[in-house]
XYZ file of C-alpha atoms in Angstrom:
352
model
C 148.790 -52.025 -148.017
C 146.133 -49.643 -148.002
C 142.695 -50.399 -146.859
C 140.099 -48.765 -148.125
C 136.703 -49.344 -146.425
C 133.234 -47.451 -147.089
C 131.421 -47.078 -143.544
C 128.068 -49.025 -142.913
C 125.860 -49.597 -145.886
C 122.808 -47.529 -144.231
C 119.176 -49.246 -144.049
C 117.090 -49.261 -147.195
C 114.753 -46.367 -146.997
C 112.104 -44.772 -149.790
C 113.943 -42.780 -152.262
C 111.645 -39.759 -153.205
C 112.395 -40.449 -156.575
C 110.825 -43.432 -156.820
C 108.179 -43.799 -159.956
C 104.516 -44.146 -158.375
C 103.462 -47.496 -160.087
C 106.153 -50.910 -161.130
C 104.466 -53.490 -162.782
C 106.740 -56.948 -162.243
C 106.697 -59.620 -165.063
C 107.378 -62.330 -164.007
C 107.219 -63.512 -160.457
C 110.080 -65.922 -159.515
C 112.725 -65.588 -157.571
C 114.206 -62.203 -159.530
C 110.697 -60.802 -160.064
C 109.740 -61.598 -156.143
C 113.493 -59.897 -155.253
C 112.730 -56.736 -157.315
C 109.201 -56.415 -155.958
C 110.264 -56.476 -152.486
C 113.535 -54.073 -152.894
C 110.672 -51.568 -154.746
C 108.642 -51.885 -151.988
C 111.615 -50.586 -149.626
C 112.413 -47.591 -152.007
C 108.784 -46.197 -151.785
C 106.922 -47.525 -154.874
C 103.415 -47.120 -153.899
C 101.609 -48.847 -156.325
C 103.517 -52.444 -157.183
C 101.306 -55.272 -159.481
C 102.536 -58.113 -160.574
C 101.721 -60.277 -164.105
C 102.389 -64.128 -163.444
C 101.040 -66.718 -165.248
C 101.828 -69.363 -162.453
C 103.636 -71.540 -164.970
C 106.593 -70.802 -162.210
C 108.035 -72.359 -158.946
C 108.282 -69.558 -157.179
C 107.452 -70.465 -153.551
C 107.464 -66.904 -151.829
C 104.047 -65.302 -150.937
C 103.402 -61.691 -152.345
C 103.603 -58.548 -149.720
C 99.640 -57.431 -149.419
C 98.460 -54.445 -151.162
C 100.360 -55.607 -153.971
C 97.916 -56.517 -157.248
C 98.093 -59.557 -159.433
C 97.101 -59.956 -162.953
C 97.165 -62.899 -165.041
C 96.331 -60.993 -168.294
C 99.350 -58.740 -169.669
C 97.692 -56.669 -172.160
C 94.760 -55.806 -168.996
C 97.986 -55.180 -166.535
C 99.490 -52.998 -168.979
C 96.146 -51.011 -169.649
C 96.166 -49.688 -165.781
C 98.922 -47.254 -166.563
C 102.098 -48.664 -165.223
C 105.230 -45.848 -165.094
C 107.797 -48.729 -165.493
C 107.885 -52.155 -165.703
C 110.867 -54.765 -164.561
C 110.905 -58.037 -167.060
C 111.838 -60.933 -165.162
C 109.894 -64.018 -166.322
C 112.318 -66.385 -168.521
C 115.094 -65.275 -170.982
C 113.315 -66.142 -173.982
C 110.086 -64.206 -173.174
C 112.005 -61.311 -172.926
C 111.872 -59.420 -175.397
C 108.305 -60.032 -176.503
C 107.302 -58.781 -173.091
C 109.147 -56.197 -173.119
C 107.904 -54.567 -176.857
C 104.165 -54.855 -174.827
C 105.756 -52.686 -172.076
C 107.138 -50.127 -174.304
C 103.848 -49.604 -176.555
C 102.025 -49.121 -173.531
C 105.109 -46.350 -172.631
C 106.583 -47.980 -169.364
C 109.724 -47.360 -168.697
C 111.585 -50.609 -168.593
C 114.047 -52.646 -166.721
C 114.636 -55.597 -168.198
C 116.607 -58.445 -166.307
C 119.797 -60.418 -167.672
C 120.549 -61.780 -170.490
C 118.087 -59.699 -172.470
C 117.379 -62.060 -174.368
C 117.978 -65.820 -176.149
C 118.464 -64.142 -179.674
C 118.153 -61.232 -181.633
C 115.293 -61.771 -183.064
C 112.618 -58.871 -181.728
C 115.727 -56.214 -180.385
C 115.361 -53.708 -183.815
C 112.037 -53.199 -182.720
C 112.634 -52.433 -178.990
C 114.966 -50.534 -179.745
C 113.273 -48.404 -181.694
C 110.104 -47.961 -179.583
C 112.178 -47.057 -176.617
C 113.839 -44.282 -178.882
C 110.548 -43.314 -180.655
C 108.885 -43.198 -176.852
C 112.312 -41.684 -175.072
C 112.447 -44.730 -172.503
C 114.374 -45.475 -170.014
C 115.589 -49.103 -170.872
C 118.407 -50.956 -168.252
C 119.364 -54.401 -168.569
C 119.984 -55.822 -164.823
C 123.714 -56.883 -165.270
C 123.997 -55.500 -161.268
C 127.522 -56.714 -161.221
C 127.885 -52.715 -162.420
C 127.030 -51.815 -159.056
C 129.439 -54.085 -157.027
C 131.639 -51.708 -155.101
C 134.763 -53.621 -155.792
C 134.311 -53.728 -159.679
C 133.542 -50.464 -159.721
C 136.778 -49.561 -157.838
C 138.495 -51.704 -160.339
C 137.002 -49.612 -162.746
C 138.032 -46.980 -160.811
C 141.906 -47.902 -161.053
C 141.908 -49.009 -164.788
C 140.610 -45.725 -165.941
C 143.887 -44.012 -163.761
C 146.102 -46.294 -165.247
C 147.136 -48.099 -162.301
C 148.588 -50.761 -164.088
C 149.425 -49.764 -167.025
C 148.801 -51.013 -170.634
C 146.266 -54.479 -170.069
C 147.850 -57.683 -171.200
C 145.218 -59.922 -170.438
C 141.821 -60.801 -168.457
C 140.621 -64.089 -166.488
C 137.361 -64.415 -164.930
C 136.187 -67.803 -163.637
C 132.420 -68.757 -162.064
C 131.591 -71.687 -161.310
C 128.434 -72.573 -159.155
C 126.266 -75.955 -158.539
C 122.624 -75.520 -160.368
C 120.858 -77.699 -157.973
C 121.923 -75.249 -154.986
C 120.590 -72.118 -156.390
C 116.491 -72.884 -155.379
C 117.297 -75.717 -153.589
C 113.388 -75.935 -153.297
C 112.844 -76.728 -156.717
C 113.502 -79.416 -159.080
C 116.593 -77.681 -160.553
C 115.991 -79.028 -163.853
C 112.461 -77.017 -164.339
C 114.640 -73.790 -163.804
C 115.203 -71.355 -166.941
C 118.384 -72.014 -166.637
C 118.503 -75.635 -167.088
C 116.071 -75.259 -169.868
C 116.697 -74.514 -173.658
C 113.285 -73.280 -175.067
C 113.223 -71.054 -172.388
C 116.895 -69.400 -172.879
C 118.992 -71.275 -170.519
C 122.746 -72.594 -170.583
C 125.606 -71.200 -168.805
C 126.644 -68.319 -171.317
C 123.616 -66.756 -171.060
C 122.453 -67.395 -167.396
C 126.066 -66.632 -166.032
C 127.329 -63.944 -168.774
C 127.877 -61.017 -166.068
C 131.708 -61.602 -166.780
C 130.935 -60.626 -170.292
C 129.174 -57.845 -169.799
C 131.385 -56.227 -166.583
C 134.723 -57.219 -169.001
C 133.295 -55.145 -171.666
C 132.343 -52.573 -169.102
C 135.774 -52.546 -167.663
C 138.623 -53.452 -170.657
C 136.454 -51.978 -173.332
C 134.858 -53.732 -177.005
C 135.170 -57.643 -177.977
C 136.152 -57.624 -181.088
C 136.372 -61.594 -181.450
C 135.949 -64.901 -179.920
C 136.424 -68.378 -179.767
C 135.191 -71.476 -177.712
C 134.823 -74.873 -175.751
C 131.417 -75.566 -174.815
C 130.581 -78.831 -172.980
C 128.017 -80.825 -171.179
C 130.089 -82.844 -168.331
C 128.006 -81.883 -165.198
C 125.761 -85.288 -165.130
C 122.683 -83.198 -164.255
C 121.074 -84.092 -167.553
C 120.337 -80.878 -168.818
C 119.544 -79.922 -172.188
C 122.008 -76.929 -172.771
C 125.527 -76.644 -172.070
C 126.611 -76.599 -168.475
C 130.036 -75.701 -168.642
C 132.335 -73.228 -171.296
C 135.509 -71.369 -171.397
C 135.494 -68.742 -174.177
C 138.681 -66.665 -175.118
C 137.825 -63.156 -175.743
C 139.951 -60.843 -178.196
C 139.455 -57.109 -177.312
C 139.804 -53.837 -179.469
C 142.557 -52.836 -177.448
C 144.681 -55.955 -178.142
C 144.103 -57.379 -174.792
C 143.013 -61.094 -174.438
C 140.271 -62.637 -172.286
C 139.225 -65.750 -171.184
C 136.158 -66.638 -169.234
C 135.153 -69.913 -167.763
C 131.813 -70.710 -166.422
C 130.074 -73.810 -165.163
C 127.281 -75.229 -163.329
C 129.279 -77.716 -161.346
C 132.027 -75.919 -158.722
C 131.141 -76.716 -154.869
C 132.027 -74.055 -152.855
C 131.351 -71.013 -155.736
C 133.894 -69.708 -156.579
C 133.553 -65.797 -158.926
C 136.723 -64.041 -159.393
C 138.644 -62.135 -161.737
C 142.350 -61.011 -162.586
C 143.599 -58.285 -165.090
C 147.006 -58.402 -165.902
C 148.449 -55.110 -166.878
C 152.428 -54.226 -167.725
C 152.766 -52.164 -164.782
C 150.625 -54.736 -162.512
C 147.787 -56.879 -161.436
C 143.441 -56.164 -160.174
C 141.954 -58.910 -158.339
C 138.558 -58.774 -157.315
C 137.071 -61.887 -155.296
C 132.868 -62.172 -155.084
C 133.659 -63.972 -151.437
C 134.686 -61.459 -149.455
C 133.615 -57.994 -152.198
C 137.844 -56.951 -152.081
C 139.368 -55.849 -154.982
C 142.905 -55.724 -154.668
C 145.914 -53.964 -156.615
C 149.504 -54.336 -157.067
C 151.462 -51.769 -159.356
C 155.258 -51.744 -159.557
C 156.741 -48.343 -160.669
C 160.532 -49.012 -161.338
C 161.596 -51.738 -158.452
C 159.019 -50.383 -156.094
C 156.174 -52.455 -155.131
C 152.297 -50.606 -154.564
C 149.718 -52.174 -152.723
C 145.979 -51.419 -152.315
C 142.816 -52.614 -151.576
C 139.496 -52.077 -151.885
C 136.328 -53.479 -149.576
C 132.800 -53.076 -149.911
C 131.126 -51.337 -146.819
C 130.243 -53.800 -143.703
C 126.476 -54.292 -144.000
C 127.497 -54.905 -147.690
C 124.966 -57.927 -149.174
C 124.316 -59.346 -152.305
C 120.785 -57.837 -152.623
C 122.525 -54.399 -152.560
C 123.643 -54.884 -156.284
C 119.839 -55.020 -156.571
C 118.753 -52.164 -154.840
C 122.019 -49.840 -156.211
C 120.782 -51.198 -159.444
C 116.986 -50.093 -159.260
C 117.609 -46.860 -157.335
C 119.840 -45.890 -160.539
C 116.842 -46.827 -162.456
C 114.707 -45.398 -160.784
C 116.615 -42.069 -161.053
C 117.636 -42.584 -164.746
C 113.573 -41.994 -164.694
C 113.287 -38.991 -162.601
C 116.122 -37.353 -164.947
C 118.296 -37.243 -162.171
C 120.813 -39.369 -163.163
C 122.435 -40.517 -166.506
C 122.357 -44.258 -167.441
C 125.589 -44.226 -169.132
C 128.397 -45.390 -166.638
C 126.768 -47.525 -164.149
C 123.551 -48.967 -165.563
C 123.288 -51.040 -168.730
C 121.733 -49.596 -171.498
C 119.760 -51.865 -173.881
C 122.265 -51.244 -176.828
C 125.178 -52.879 -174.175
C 122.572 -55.624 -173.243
C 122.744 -56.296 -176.885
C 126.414 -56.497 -177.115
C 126.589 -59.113 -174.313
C 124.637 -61.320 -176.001
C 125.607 -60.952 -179.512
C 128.758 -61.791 -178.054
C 127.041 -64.767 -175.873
C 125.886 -65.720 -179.524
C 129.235 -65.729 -181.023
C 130.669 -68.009 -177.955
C 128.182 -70.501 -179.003
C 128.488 -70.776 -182.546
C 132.146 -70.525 -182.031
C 132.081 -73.681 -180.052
C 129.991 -75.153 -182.652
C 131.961 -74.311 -185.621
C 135.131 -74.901 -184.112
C 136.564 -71.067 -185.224
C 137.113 -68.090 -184.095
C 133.741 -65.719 -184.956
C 134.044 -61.878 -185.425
C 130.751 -60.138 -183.103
């Protein structure tokens, strides 16, 4: 087998093509994450709009503005804006963003329903935005060697896809009453296919369009929560392929993996340890590689990787297409999120 290993991740340093002014909606955990990661990469002038509805229990870095008024934040002339408050406020916050002309990054899912994304969609085009959705999965060095293989044909024509997360609510802020999270809450967009749909998005991403679905949706975690904690949906691809992806808000120890199944061979990629790992067969012979993120490799990389493409998508150095999520795929992923639901509800398979 053949290792392949990227050297150490280097320090986060100030990129020079960092935008001069981020406003943050939204100041929970993702918001306080992407304020402190645009800090590193040299954003001089950060504010933050919070309404302190939120748990977050993290102090803000000084120098760094707060407003409690979006339409005043907004007036001071932000370049870009990242929208992280909950899923369902979305894309109303975001519409604000783009008449005011920020560039925007808006985090995963974008949103709880469709309702509102005709309009974005056409300010961002009227204004010539940059709009990202933060699926950072994108920017996991192991998926994007995956990525890497499929598009070389490693293993052939693809037979089939499996990804599988499952992760206990209560330990992700184990601070907080779990069930006041936006993920444990309806109104505000929650429920394991949308709070956990990476897998939907990085499948698409990787094996190409869903073309249908079907579903199992279920609420068997005993955390008394008001939307679904646990779903495996079957996925039918353009290609011919077939999918399935099963999520949950129950597995102790996480577990987030994925297998493609291809005629000449198999891609494994494991979120414990970052490897993605091949096995082709050409004739009788047997071809092994693998592929593992650099050593200083964290989970708030995906984060920084992710806003450093962002930030260059705005600086016109860099193309959004590839890598970073445009608004039109963050679209996709939910419509197909949508689907998964009413599939599950209907009992049928549903055509996105």
């Amino acid at each position: 087998m053949t290792a392949v290993q990227g050297g150490s991740s280097p320090c986060l340093s100030p990129v020079r093509r960092a935008p001069d002014s981020l406003l943050i909606i939204g100041a929970g955990s993702a918001g306080h994450r992407h304020l402190l990661n645009a800090k590193a990469l040299g954003v001089a002038d950060l504010r933050v709009f919070r309404t302190g509805a939120g748990a977050s229990r993290a102090r803000l870095p000084e120098a760094v503005s707060v407003e409690t008024d979006l339409a005043h934040a907004l007036s001071r002339g932000a370049k870009a804006a990242v929208i992280a408050n909950p899923t369902s406020l979305h894309v109303e916050s975001a519409l604000q963003a783009a008449r005011a002309g920020c560039h925007l990054l808006i985090e995963k899912p974008l949103s709880h329903a469709l309702d509102g994304i005709p309009d974005l969609l056409l300010e961002i085009r009227r204004r010539r935005l940059v709009a990202q959705v933060g699926y950072q999965f994108r920017f996991h060095p192991g998926l994007q060697h995956v990525r890497h293989w499929l598009q070389n044909d490693a293993i052939g024509v693809i037979v089939s896809a499996h990804a599988r997360w499952g992760e206990y609510l209560p330990d992700w802020q184990p601070w907080r009453d779990y069930k006041s999270s936006y993920a444990a809450r309806a109104e505000l967009g929650g429920g394991v296919l949308l709070t956990l749909s990476h897998p939907i998005d990085y499948l698409r991403w990787l094996l190409g369009e869903i073309v249908r679905v079907s579903a199992v949706t279920a609420r068997r975690s005993g955390l008394e929560l008001d939307v679904e904690d646990a779903a495996i949906v079957q996925l039918e691809f353009e290609s011919g392929a077939a999918g399935v992806v099963s999520l949950d808000y129950v597995q102790r120890p996480a577990e987030h993996h994925l297998t493609i199944v291809g005629r000449k061979g198999v891609i494994r990629w494991d979120n414990s340890d970052g490897v993605a790992r091949l096995d082709a067969f050409d004739a009788s012979q047997r071809n092994s590689d693998a592929a593992a993120p650099p050593r200083a490799f964290d989970r708030n990389r995906l984060f920084t990787s992710e806003l450093s493409h962002f930030f260059s998508c705005i600086a016109g150095k860099t193309e959004l297409q590839g890598e970073g999520c445009s608004i039109e795929d963050g679209e996709q992923a939910l419509r197909i999120c949508l689907a998964a639901k009413r599939a599950a509800e209907e009992g049928r398979r549903i055509s996105v």
